[in-house]
Short mmCIF file of C-alpha atoms and ligand atoms in Angstrom, two decimals:
data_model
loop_
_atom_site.label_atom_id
_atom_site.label_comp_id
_atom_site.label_asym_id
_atom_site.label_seq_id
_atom_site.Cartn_x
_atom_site.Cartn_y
_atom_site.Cartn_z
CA UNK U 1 1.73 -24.84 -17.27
CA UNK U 2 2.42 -20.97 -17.65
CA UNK U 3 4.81 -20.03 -14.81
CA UNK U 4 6.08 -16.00 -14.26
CA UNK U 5 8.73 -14.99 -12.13
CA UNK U 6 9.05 -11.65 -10.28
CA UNK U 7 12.02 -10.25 -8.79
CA UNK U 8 12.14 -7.96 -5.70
CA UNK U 9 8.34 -7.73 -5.55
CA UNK U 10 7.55 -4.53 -3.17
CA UNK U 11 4.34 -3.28 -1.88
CA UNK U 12 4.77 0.71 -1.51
CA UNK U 13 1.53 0.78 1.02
CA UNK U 14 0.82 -1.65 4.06
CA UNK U 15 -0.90 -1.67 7.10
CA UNK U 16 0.20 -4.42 9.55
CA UNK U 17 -0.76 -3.12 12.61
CA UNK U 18 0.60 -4.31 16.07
CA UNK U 19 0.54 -6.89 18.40
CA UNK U 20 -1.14 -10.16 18.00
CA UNK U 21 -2.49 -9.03 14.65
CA UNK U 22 0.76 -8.44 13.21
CA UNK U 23 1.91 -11.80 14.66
CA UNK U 24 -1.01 -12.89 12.04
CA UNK U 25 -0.32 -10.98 9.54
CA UNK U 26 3.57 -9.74 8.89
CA UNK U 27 5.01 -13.14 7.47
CA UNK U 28 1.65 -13.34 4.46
CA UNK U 29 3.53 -10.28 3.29
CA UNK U 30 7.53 -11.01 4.17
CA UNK U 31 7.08 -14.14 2.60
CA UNK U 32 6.76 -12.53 -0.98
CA UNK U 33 7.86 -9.29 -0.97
CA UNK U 34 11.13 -8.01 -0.43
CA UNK U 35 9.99 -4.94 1.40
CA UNK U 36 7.23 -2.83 2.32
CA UNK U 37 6.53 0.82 2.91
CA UNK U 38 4.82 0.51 6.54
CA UNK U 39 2.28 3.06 7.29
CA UNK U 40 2.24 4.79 10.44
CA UNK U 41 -1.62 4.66 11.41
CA UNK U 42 -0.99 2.86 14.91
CA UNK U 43 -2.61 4.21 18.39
CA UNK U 44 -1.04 6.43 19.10
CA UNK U 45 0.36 7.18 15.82
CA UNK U 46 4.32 6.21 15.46
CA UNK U 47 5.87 9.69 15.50
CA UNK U 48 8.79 9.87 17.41
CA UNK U 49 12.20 7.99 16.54
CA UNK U 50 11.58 5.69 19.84
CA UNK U 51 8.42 4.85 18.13
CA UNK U 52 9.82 4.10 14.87
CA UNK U 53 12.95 1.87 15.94
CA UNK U 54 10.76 -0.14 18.73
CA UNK U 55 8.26 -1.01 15.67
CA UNK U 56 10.50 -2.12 13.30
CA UNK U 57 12.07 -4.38 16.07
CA UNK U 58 8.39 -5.81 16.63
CA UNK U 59 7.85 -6.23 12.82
CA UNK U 60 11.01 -7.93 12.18
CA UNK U 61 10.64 -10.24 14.91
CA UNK U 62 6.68 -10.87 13.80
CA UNK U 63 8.26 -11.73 10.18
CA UNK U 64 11.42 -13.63 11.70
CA UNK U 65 13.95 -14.22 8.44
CA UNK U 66 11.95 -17.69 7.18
CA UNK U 67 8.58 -18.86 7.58
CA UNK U 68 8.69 -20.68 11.05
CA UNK U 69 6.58 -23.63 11.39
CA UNK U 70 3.11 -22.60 12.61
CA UNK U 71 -0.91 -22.09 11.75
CA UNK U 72 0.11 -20.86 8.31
CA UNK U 73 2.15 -23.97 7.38
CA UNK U 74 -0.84 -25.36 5.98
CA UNK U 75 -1.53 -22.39 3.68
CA UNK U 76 1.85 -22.16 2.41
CA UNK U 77 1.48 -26.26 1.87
CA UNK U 78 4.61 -27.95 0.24
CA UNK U 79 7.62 -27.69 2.66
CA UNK U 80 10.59 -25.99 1.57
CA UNK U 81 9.55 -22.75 0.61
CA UNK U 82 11.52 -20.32 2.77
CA UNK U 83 10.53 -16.44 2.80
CA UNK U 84 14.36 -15.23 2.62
CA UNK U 85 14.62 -11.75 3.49
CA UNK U 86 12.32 -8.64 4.45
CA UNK U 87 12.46 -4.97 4.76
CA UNK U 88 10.25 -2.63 6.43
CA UNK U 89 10.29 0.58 4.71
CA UNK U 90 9.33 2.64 7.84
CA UNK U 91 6.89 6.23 8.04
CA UNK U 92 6.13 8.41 10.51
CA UNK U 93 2.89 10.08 10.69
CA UNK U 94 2.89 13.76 9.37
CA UNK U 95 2.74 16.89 11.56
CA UNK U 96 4.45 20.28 11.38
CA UNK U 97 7.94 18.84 12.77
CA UNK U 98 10.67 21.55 12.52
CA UNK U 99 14.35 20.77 10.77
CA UNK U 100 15.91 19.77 13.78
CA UNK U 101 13.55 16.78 14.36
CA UNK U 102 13.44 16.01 11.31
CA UNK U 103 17.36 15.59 11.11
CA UNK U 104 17.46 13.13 14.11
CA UNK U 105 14.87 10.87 12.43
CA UNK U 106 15.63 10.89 9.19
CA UNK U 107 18.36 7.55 9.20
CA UNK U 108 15.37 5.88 10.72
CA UNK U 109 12.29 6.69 8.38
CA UNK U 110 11.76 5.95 4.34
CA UNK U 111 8.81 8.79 4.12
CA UNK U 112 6.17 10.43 6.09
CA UNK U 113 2.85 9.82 5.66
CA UNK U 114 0.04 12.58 5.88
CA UNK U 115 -3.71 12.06 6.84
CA UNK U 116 -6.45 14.54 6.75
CA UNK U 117 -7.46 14.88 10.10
CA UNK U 118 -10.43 12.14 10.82
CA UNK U 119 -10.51 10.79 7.36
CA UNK U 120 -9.96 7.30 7.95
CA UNK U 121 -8.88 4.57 10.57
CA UNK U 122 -6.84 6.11 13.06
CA UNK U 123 -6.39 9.41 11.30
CA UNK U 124 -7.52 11.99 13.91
CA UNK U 125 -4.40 13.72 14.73
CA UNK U 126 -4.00 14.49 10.83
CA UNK U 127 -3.97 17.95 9.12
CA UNK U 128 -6.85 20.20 9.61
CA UNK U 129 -6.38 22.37 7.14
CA UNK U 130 -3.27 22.30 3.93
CA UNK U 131 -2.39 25.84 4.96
CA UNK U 132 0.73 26.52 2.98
CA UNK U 133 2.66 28.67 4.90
CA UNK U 134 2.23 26.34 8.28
CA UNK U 135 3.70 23.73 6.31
CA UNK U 136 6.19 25.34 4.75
CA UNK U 137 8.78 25.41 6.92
CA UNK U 138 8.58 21.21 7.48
CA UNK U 139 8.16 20.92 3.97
CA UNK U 140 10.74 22.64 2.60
CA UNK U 141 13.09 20.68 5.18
CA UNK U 142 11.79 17.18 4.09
CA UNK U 143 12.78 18.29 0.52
CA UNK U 144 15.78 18.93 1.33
CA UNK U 145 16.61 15.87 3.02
CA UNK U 146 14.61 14.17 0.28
CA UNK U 147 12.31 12.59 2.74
CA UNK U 148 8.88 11.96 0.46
CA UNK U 149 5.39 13.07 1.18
CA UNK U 150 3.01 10.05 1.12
CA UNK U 151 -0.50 11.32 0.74
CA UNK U 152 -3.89 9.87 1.65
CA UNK U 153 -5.73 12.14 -0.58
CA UNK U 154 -9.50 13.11 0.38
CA UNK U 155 -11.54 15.97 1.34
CA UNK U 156 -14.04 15.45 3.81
CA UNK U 157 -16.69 16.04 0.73
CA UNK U 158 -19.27 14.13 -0.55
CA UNK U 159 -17.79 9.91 -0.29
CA UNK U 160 -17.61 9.56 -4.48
CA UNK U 161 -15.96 12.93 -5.05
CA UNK U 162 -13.20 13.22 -2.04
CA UNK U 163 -10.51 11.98 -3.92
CA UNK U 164 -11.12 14.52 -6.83
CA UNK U 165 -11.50 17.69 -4.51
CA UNK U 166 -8.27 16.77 -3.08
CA UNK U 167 -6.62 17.37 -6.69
CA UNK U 168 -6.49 20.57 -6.01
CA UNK U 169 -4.44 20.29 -2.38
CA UNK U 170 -1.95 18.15 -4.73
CA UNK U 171 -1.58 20.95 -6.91
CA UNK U 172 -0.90 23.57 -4.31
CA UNK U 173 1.82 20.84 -2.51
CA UNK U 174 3.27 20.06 -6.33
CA UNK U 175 3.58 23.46 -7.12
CA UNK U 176 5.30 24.97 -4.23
CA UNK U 177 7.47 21.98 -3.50
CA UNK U 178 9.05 21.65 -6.34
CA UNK U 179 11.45 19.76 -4.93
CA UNK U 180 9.78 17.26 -2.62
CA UNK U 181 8.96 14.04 -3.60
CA UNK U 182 4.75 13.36 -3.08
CA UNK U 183 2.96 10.37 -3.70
CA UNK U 184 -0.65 10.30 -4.32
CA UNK U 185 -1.40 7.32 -2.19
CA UNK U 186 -3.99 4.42 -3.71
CA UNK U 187 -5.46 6.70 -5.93
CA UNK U 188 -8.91 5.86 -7.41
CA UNK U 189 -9.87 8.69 -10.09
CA UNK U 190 -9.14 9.31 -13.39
CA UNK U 191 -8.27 12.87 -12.32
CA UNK U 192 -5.83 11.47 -9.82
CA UNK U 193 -4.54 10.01 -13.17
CA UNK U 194 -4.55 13.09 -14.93
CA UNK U 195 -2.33 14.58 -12.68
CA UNK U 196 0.63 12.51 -12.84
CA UNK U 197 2.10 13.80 -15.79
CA UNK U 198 1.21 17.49 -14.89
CA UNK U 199 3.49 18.02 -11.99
CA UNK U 200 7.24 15.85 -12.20
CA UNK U 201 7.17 15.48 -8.28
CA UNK U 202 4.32 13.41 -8.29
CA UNK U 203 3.72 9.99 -8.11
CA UNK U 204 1.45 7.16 -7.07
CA UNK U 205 0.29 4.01 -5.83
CA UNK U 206 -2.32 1.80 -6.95
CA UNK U 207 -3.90 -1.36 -5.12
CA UNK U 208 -5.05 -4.36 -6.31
CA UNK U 209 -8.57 -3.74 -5.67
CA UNK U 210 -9.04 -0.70 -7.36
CA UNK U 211 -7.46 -2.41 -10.64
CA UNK U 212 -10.69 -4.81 -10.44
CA UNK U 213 -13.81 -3.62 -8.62
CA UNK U 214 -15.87 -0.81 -8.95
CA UNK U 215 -18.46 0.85 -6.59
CA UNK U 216 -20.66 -1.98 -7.93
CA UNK U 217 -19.08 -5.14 -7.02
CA UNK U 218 -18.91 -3.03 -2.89
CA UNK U 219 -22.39 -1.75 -2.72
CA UNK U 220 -24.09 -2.60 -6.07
CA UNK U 221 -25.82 -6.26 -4.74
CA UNK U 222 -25.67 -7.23 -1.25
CA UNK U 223 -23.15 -5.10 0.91
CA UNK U 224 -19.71 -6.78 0.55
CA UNK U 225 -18.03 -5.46 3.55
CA UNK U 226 -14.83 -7.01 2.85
CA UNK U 227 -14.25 -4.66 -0.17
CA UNK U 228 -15.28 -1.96 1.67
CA UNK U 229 -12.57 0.72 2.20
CA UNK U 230 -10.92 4.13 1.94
CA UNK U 231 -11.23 5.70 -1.06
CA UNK U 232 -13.90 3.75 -1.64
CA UNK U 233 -14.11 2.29 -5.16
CA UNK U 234 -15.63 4.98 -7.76
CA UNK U 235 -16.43 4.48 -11.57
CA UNK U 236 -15.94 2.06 -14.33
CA UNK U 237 -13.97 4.61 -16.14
CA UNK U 238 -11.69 5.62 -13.23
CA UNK U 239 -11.04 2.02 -12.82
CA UNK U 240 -10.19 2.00 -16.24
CA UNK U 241 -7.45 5.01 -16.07
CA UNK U 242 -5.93 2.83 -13.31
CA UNK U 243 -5.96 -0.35 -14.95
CA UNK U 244 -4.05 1.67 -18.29
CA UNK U 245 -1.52 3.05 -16.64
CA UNK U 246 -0.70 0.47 -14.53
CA UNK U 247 -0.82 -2.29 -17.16
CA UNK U 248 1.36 -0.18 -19.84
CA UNK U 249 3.82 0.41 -16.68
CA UNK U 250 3.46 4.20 -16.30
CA UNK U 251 6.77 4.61 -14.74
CA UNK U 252 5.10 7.08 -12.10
CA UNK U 253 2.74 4.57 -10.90
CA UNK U 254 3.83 1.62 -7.90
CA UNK U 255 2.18 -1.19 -6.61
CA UNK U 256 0.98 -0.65 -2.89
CA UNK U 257 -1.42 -2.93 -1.55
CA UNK U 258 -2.94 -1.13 1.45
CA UNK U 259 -3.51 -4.19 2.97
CA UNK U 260 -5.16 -3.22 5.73
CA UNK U 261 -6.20 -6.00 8.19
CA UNK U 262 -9.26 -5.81 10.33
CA UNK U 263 -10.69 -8.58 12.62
CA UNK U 264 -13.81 -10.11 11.01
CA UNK U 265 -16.12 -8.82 13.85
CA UNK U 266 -14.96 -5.09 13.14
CA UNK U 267 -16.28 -5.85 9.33
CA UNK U 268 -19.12 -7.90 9.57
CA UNK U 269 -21.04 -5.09 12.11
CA UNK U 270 -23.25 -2.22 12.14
CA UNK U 271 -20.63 0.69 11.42
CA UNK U 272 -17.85 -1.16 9.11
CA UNK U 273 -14.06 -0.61 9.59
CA UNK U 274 -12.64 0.55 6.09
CA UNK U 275 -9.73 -1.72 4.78
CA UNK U 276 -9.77 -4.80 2.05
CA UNK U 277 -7.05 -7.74 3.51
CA UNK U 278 -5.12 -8.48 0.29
CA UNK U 279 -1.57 -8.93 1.30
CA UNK U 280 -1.74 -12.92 0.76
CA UNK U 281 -3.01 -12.91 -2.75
CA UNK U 282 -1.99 -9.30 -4.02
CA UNK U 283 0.69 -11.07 -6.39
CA UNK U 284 -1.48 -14.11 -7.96
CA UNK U 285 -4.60 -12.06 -8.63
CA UNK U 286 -1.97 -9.15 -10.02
CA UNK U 287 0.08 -11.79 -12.18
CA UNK U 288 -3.92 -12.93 -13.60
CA UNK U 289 -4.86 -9.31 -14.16
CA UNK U 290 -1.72 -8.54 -16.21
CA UNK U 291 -1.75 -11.92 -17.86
CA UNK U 292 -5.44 -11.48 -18.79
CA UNK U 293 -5.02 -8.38 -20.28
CA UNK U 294 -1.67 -10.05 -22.17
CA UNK U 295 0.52 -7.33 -20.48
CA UNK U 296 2.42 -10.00 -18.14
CA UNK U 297 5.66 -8.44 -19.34
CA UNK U 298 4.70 -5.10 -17.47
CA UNK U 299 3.89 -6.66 -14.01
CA UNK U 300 7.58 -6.49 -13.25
CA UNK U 301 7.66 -2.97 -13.54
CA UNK U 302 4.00 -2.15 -11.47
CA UNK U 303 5.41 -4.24 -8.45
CA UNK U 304 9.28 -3.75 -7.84
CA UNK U 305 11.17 -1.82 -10.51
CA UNK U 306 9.25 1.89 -10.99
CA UNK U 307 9.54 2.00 -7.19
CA UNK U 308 13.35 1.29 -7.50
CA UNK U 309 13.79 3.70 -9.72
CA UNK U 310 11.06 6.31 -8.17
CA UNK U 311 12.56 6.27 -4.62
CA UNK U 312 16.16 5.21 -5.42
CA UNK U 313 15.70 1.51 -3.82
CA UNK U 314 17.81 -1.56 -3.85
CA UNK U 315 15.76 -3.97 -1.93
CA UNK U 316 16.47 -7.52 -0.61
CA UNK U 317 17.08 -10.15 -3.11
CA UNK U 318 13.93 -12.34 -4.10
CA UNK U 319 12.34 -14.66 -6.83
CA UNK U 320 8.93 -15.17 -7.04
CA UNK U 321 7.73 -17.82 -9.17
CA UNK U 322 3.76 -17.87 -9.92
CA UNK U 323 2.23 -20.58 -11.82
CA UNK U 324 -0.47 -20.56 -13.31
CA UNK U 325 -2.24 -22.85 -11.23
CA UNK U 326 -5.69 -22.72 -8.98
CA UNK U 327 -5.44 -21.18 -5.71
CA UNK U 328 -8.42 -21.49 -2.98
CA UNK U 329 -7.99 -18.72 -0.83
CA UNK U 330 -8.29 -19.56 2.83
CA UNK U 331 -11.67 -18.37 4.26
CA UNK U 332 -9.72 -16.43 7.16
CA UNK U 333 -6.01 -15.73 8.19
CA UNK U 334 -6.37 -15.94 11.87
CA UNK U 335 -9.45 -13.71 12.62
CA UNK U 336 -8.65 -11.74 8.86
CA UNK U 337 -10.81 -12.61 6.25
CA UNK U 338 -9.28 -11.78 2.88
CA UNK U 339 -10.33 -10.22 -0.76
CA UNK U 340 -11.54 -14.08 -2.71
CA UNK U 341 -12.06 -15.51 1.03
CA UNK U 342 -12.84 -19.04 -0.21
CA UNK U 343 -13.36 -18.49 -3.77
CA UNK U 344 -10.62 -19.97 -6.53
CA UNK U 345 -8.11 -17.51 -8.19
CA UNK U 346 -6.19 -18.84 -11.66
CA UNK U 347 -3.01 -17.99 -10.27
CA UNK U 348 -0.54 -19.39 -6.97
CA UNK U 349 2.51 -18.95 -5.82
CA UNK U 350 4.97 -21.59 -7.02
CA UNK U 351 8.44 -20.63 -5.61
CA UNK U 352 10.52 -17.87 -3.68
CA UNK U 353 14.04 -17.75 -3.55
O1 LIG N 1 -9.44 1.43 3.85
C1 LIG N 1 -8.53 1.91 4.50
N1 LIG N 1 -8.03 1.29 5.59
N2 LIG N 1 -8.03 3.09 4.14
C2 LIG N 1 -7.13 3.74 4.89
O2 LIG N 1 -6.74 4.82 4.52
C3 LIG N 1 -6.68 3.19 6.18
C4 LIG N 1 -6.84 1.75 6.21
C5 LIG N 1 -6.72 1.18 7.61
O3 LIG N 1 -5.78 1.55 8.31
O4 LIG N 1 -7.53 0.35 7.98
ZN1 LIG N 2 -3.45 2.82 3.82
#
């Protein structure tokens, strides 16, 4: 049986929320990867050093150091296989902070994440407008302190062409930030593509989703709310840019999963919560993708090493061995229901050391 082994697997975009749900769902993602980039989109929105410590504390107490015995035991099956350890790559929600601030928080934070104001779950206290000069002065200090800029990029345009307006707010921040470090976050488009190699400060993340459906497989049939989220997913061909430079290991481009749990009763309603639940199969479905497409070789670089070498990382030791073996995913995590809930994916997770 084909087996593949990843080290250091990190996912450079996650949602995990608070509270009971991140009781659910922090340990489907510590169990994997060694660390996560954790985005910032709580209410309120973590933005203050207080903020940021007290929510690590929670996560790393939700993830505890090995899988503890509980609902998930099940899932995980054989005993034995022990999560090791987990870092939370913390963010603090973007506003016009001045140098002083950002000096005091900086030990504490791995980027800062920037919304357009009202764009997407929990996003309303985001930027109203990219007016250069207002952000000047707290962009120039995150590039000196080399704090990156993680982007969700989208105009409040027309739903298929958002992400493609918003090229030109990239250029603007790439061009007069020479300096700081931006990531285009789960980009979509072929013109988000484009842009990589245009500007050296750029970068990006892609998700697992947008490396397999299209607008289709959300909206073309019956409405499958569970793939339903923000960007929403465009074009055969922009899936296709995606897939290419992900699968030849652009060494711009990072795995981030924006995971982004939501109880079932906030997705199966009239007015759908955006967000597609991937963290506990991100890794098999990526390892059949790449293996597919006979580019297994690259996965290692897509999921730990360009973000290494991107963001100057040395994360938590980890081995994870897939195998390529049938996998039915669990109809729900807790109240989560997840991307293949109940359907059979080629690949599971064999080991992690
Ligand atoms: O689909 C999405 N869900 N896109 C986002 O940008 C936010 C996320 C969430 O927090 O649910
Ligand atoms: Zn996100």
């Amino acid at each position: 049986m084909k087996t593949h082994s990843l080290l250091m697997p990190l996912d450079m975009h996650l949602h995990l929320r608070d509270g009971e749900m991140l009781q659910n769902v922090a340990k489907l993602t510590s169990y994997t990867f060694s660390g996560a980039v954790i985005m910032p989109n709580l209410v309120p929105p973590v933005k203050t050093k207080e903020q940021v410590l007290a929510y690590k504390e929670r996560i790393m107490s939700a993830c505890g150091m090995e899988i503890q015995e509980d609902e998930f035991d099940e899932i995980f099956e054989e005993e034995g296989l022990s999560g090791g350890d987990f870092e939370p790559l913390m963010t603090i929600f973007y506003d016009n902070y001045d140098e002083d601030y950002l000096d005091d928080i900086r030990d504490e934070i791995f980027g800062i994440k920037l919304y357009p104001a009202g764009i997407t779950t929990n996003s309303e206290g985001g930027v109203a407008s990219f007016d250069v000069e207002t952000m000047r002065p707290t962009l120039e200090a995150m590039a000196r302190m080399d704090i990156p800029l993680l982007v969700h990029g989208e105009t409040d345009g027309f739903v298929m062409d958002r992400e493609a307006e918003f090229m030109s707010v990239y250029e603007l921040l790439a061009m007069n930030f020479p300096d700081l470090k931006i990531v285009m976050e789960h980009i979509t488009t072929k013109a988000a593509v484009d842009m990589l190699d245009k500007y050296p400060n750029l970068y990006a993340t892609i998700t697992v989703q947008h490396l397999l459906i299209t607008l289709d497989e959300v909206a073309g049939g019956m409405l499958q709310p569970h793939l339903f989220c923000k960007p929403i997913a465009k074009r055969p061909e922009d899936r296709e840019a995606l897939l290419n430079v992900a699968l030849n290991a652009h060494p711009k481009v990072m795995f981030g999963s924006d995971s982004a749990p939501h109880p079932q009763h906030a997705k199966e309603s009239c007015g759908c919560a955006a967000g597609v639940f991937t963290a506990p199969i991100a890794l098999q479905v990526l390892c059949e993708l790449f293996d597919k497409h006979g580019r297994l070789d690259n996965l290692q670089s897509f999921v730990s090493d360009n973000a290494q070498s991107i963001y100057g990382i040395c994360p938590e030791f980890k081995e994870v061995t897939l195998v390529e073996q049938p996998f039915k995913v669990p109809a729900k995590y807790g109240e989560v229901v997840p991307m293949y809930a109940g359907e059979t994916i080629g690949w599971s997770i064999e080991d992690v050391l």
